């Protein structure tokens, strides 16, 4: 049984989710739990060497949900047992990924097309682990596929501990607004906790997700990049309390800390590439565009430090 505290979770984000990213979320926002990005159960089963980034858990992190992608019961059960050794507090089965190469392997959102098979996969995982098992799905959306209730019932019958619902069909991109109605329909169909996901970026949209869907908790993906305090901010503001955001100097320090931790995990060249990608999120709406053009030229952590100190000032 999952117990929510803040009722806000950090979503899996391939290319972003790793120990430094989660550590910062925990230090500044304390979501109920954070995710790894999607990991192939088959690669774990076949003992394909996995980069440290994908499985390393920092002792300073909060609760960790490890997300698996797979389609075979035996392989998922093996991987589920293995990731407990890595320190997983919760397990999630990805049933939402729309990427063609993932669907081609019959993983991700493809699992929504066969609820009987999905039931078997969840049972296989549930049989071997005692930690909570979550399922992350997408919805009918504008497709009229009519699978919401059938899939939700299969997940509940298989005794999954919660379901996260990203309120878009797998064919729908971010330009299509999230369907609160589909999430609400699932919430009304089952009695296990439903976590609402999609387009939550501030307290207004968080309130809307809770009110329009009746969800038990919500999950934030994109808006948490570069704003690790967002979980605490929404939590405080939903209770009518004032939240003071970190100062620009503090945000610059968080950015530098993020990159420093990535350097320790993966080495300097990889972390500098990620610094270029992350810079626009930390800078959003508050730092001059010159900052971004200078970040792409950096050749060392020290250079990054100098640029950040120049732009992130009060
Ligand atoms: C760059 C990126 C990577 C993602 N990686 C994953 C992933 O590994 N597993 C997953 O279930 N969802 C993944 N998602 C989907 C998000 O977890 C989330 O469901 C979606 O972005 C909607 O939430 P948001 O509106 O808060 O961003 C990813 C999304 C983005 C933008």
Short mmCIF file of N, CA and C in Angstrom, two decimals, residues 27-110:
data_model
loop_
_atom_site.label_atom_id
_atom_site.label_comp_id
_atom_site.label_asym_id
_atom_site.label_seq_id
_atom_site.Cartn_x
_atom_site.Cartn_y
_atom_site.Cartn_z
N UNK A 27 16.64 17.53 -2.07
CA UNK A 27 17.15 18.58 -1.17
C UNK A 27 16.27 19.82 -1.20
N UNK A 28 15.73 20.16 -2.40
CA UNK A 28 15.01 21.42 -2.52
C UNK A 28 13.48 21.27 -2.53
N UNK A 29 12.99 20.06 -2.85
CA UNK A 29 11.54 19.95 -3.00
C UNK A 29 10.88 18.78 -2.31
N UNK A 30 11.70 17.78 -1.93
CA UNK A 30 11.18 16.58 -1.27
C UNK A 30 9.86 16.05 -1.84
N UNK A 31 9.87 15.63 -3.11
CA UNK A 31 8.68 14.94 -3.62
C UNK A 31 8.53 13.60 -2.89
N UNK A 32 7.37 12.97 -3.01
CA UNK A 32 7.17 11.69 -2.32
C UNK A 32 8.19 10.65 -2.76
N UNK A 33 8.45 10.62 -4.05
CA UNK A 33 9.53 9.79 -4.56
C UNK A 33 9.93 10.28 -5.95
N UNK A 34 11.11 9.83 -6.39
CA UNK A 34 11.63 10.20 -7.72
C UNK A 34 11.88 8.91 -8.50
N UNK A 35 12.13 9.07 -9.79
CA UNK A 35 12.28 7.94 -10.69
C UNK A 35 13.67 7.82 -11.31
N UNK A 36 13.98 6.60 -11.71
CA UNK A 36 15.05 6.44 -12.70
C UNK A 36 14.38 6.66 -14.04
N UNK A 37 15.14 6.77 -15.11
CA UNK A 37 14.49 6.72 -16.41
C UNK A 37 14.22 5.25 -16.73
N UNK A 38 13.47 5.03 -17.80
CA UNK A 38 13.07 3.67 -18.18
C UNK A 38 14.30 2.79 -18.46
N UNK A 39 14.35 1.62 -17.84
CA UNK A 39 15.46 0.69 -18.03
C UNK A 39 14.94 -0.59 -18.69
N UNK A 40 15.66 -1.12 -19.63
CA UNK A 40 15.23 -2.34 -20.32
C UNK A 40 15.39 -3.56 -19.41
N UNK A 41 14.28 -4.24 -19.14
CA UNK A 41 14.33 -5.46 -18.31
C UNK A 41 15.19 -6.51 -19.00
N UNK A 42 15.10 -6.56 -20.31
CA UNK A 42 15.86 -7.57 -21.07
C UNK A 42 17.37 -7.35 -20.92
N UNK A 43 17.80 -6.08 -20.97
CA UNK A 43 19.23 -5.81 -20.79
C UNK A 43 19.70 -6.23 -19.40
N UNK A 44 18.83 -6.03 -18.41
CA UNK A 44 19.19 -6.44 -17.05
C UNK A 44 19.30 -7.97 -17.01
N UNK A 45 18.33 -8.62 -17.63
CA UNK A 45 18.27 -10.09 -17.67
C UNK A 45 19.50 -10.66 -18.39
N UNK A 46 19.87 -10.03 -19.49
CA UNK A 46 21.00 -10.52 -20.30
C UNK A 46 22.36 -10.03 -19.77
N UNK A 47 22.31 -9.31 -18.68
CA UNK A 47 23.52 -8.77 -18.04
C UNK A 47 24.33 -7.88 -19.00
N UNK A 48 23.63 -7.17 -19.85
CA UNK A 48 24.30 -6.19 -20.72
C UNK A 48 24.87 -5.11 -19.80
N UNK A 49 26.17 -4.76 -19.95
CA UNK A 49 26.74 -3.75 -19.05
C UNK A 49 25.91 -2.45 -19.08
N UNK A 50 25.57 -1.95 -17.90
CA UNK A 50 24.72 -0.76 -17.82
C UNK A 50 25.53 0.39 -17.23
N UNK A 51 25.45 1.55 -17.88
CA UNK A 51 26.18 2.73 -17.37
C UNK A 51 25.73 3.03 -15.94
N UNK A 52 26.69 3.49 -15.12
CA UNK A 52 26.40 3.79 -13.71
C UNK A 52 25.24 4.77 -13.56
N UNK A 53 25.16 5.71 -14.50
CA UNK A 53 24.10 6.73 -14.48
C UNK A 53 22.70 6.12 -14.29
N UNK A 54 22.50 4.93 -14.89
CA UNK A 54 21.16 4.37 -14.91
C UNK A 54 20.77 3.66 -13.62
N UNK A 55 21.77 3.22 -12.84
CA UNK A 55 21.37 2.46 -11.65
C UNK A 55 21.92 3.02 -10.34
N UNK A 56 22.87 3.99 -10.44
CA UNK A 56 23.48 4.47 -9.20
C UNK A 56 22.47 5.22 -8.34
N UNK A 57 22.46 4.85 -7.08
CA UNK A 57 21.58 5.52 -6.12
C UNK A 57 22.45 6.22 -5.09
N UNK A 58 22.26 7.51 -4.92
CA UNK A 58 23.06 8.28 -3.97
C UNK A 58 22.50 8.08 -2.57
N UNK A 59 23.36 7.92 -1.56
CA UNK A 59 22.84 7.74 -0.19
C UNK A 59 21.99 8.92 0.29
N UNK A 60 22.19 10.08 -0.34
CA UNK A 60 21.46 11.29 0.11
C UNK A 60 20.09 11.43 -0.57
N UNK A 61 19.80 10.59 -1.55
CA UNK A 61 18.49 10.69 -2.22
C UNK A 61 17.33 10.28 -1.32
N UNK A 62 16.12 10.71 -1.71
CA UNK A 62 14.91 10.22 -1.06
C UNK A 62 14.46 8.92 -1.70
N UNK A 63 13.21 8.50 -1.44
CA UNK A 63 12.72 7.24 -2.00
C UNK A 63 12.81 7.19 -3.52
N UNK A 64 13.18 6.00 -4.02
CA UNK A 64 13.46 5.84 -5.45
C UNK A 64 12.56 4.79 -6.09
N UNK A 65 11.94 5.17 -7.20
CA UNK A 65 11.15 4.24 -8.01
C UNK A 65 11.95 3.92 -9.27
N UNK A 66 12.22 2.64 -9.48
CA UNK A 66 12.96 2.23 -10.68
C UNK A 66 11.94 1.80 -11.74
N UNK A 67 12.06 2.40 -12.92
CA UNK A 67 11.10 2.09 -13.98
C UNK A 67 11.66 1.07 -14.96
N UNK A 68 10.86 0.04 -15.24
CA UNK A 68 11.26 -1.00 -16.18
C UNK A 68 10.44 -0.91 -17.45
N UNK A 69 11.07 -1.32 -18.55
CA UNK A 69 10.35 -1.51 -19.81
C UNK A 69 10.53 -2.98 -20.18
N UNK A 70 9.46 -3.61 -20.60
CA UNK A 70 9.57 -5.01 -20.98
C UNK A 70 8.23 -5.56 -21.40
N UNK A 71 8.27 -6.79 -21.87
CA UNK A 71 7.04 -7.40 -22.38
C UNK A 71 6.91 -8.87 -21.99
N UNK A 72 8.01 -9.44 -21.41
CA UNK A 72 7.96 -10.86 -21.06
C UNK A 72 7.95 -11.03 -19.55
N UNK A 73 7.00 -11.83 -19.07
CA UNK A 73 6.77 -11.97 -17.63
C UNK A 73 8.03 -12.43 -16.89
N UNK A 74 8.65 -13.46 -17.41
CA UNK A 74 9.81 -14.04 -16.72
C UNK A 74 10.96 -13.03 -16.63
N UNK A 75 11.16 -12.32 -17.71
CA UNK A 75 12.26 -11.34 -17.77
C UNK A 75 11.97 -10.16 -16.84
N UNK A 76 10.73 -9.70 -16.84
CA UNK A 76 10.37 -8.59 -15.94
C UNK A 76 10.52 -9.02 -14.48
N UNK A 77 10.13 -10.25 -14.17
CA UNK A 77 10.24 -10.73 -12.78
C UNK A 77 11.72 -10.79 -12.38
N UNK A 78 12.56 -11.27 -13.27
CA UNK A 78 14.00 -11.34 -12.98
C UNK A 78 14.55 -9.92 -12.71
N UNK A 79 14.20 -9.00 -13.63
CA UNK A 79 14.72 -7.63 -13.50
C UNK A 79 14.19 -6.97 -12.22
N UNK A 80 12.95 -7.25 -11.88
CA UNK A 80 12.36 -6.65 -10.68
C UNK A 80 13.13 -7.08 -9.43
N UNK A 81 13.49 -8.35 -9.38
CA UNK A 81 14.27 -8.84 -8.22
C UNK A 81 15.65 -8.19 -8.19
N UNK A 82 16.22 -8.03 -9.37
CA UNK A 82 17.58 -7.47 -9.48
C UNK A 82 17.61 -6.00 -9.01
N UNK A 83 16.60 -5.24 -9.41
CA UNK A 83 16.67 -3.81 -9.09
C UNK A 83 16.43 -3.54 -7.60
N UNK A 84 15.90 -4.53 -6.91
CA UNK A 84 15.79 -4.37 -5.46
C UNK A 84 17.19 -4.36 -4.85
N UNK A 85 18.08 -5.14 -5.45
CA UNK A 85 19.49 -5.14 -4.99
C UNK A 85 20.12 -3.76 -5.21
N UNK A 86 19.62 -3.02 -6.21
CA UNK A 86 20.17 -1.68 -6.47
C UNK A 86 19.58 -0.63 -5.53
N UNK A 87 18.61 -1.02 -4.73
CA UNK A 87 18.05 -0.08 -3.76
C UNK A 87 16.70 0.50 -4.13
N UNK A 88 15.96 -0.15 -5.04
CA UNK A 88 14.63 0.39 -5.41
C UNK A 88 13.68 0.32 -4.21
N UNK A 89 12.94 1.40 -3.99
CA UNK A 89 11.90 1.40 -2.97
C UNK A 89 10.55 1.08 -3.59
N UNK A 90 10.42 1.39 -4.89
CA UNK A 90 9.20 1.11 -5.64
C UNK A 90 9.62 0.69 -7.05
N UNK A 91 8.71 -0.02 -7.73
CA UNK A 91 8.98 -0.42 -9.12
C UNK A 91 7.84 0.09 -9.99
N UNK A 92 8.19 0.50 -11.20
CA UNK A 92 7.16 0.98 -12.13
C UNK A 92 7.34 0.24 -13.46
N UNK A 93 6.22 -0.11 -14.06
CA UNK A 93 6.26 -0.69 -15.41
C UNK A 93 5.81 0.37 -16.40
N UNK A 94 6.67 0.67 -17.36
CA UNK A 94 6.35 1.70 -18.35
C UNK A 94 5.34 1.18 -19.37
N UNK A 95 4.17 1.79 -19.39
CA UNK A 95 3.13 1.44 -20.38
C UNK A 95 2.71 2.71 -21.12
N UNK A 96 3.64 3.64 -21.27
CA UNK A 96 3.26 4.91 -21.88
C UNK A 96 4.17 5.38 -22.98
N UNK A 97 5.38 4.79 -23.06
CA UNK A 97 6.36 5.34 -24.02
C UNK A 97 5.84 5.22 -25.46
N UNK A 98 5.80 6.34 -26.20
CA UNK A 98 5.26 6.32 -27.57
C UNK A 98 6.33 6.15 -28.64
N UNK A 99 7.61 6.05 -28.25
CA UNK A 99 8.71 6.04 -29.22
C UNK A 99 8.62 4.79 -30.11
N UNK A 100 8.68 4.96 -31.45
CA UNK A 100 8.51 3.82 -32.36
C UNK A 100 9.41 2.61 -32.05
N UNK A 101 10.68 2.85 -31.72
CA UNK A 101 11.58 1.70 -31.51
C UNK A 101 11.18 0.92 -30.24
N UNK A 102 10.55 1.60 -29.30
CA UNK A 102 10.09 0.92 -28.07
C UNK A 102 8.80 0.14 -28.37
N UNK A 103 7.89 0.77 -29.10
CA UNK A 103 6.63 0.10 -29.46
C UNK A 103 6.89 -1.11 -30.36
N UNK A 104 7.91 -1.01 -31.21
CA UNK A 104 8.24 -2.10 -32.11
C UNK A 104 8.63 -3.37 -31.32
N UNK A 105 9.24 -3.14 -30.16
CA UNK A 105 9.61 -4.28 -29.30
C UNK A 105 8.43 -4.74 -28.45
N UNK A 106 7.29 -4.10 -28.64
CA UNK A 106 6.06 -4.36 -27.88
C UNK A 106 6.19 -3.93 -26.41
N UNK A 107 7.00 -2.89 -26.17
CA UNK A 107 7.14 -2.31 -24.83
C UNK A 107 6.32 -1.01 -24.77
N UNK A 108 6.41 -0.35 -23.61
CA UNK A 108 5.82 0.99 -23.46
C UNK A 108 4.33 0.99 -23.75
N UNK A 109 3.87 1.99 -24.50
CA UNK A 109 2.43 2.17 -24.74
C UNK A 109 1.81 1.00 -25.51
N UNK A 110 2.63 0.19 -26.14
CA UNK A 110 2.11 -0.97 -26.87
C UNK A 110 1.43 -1.94 -25.89
#
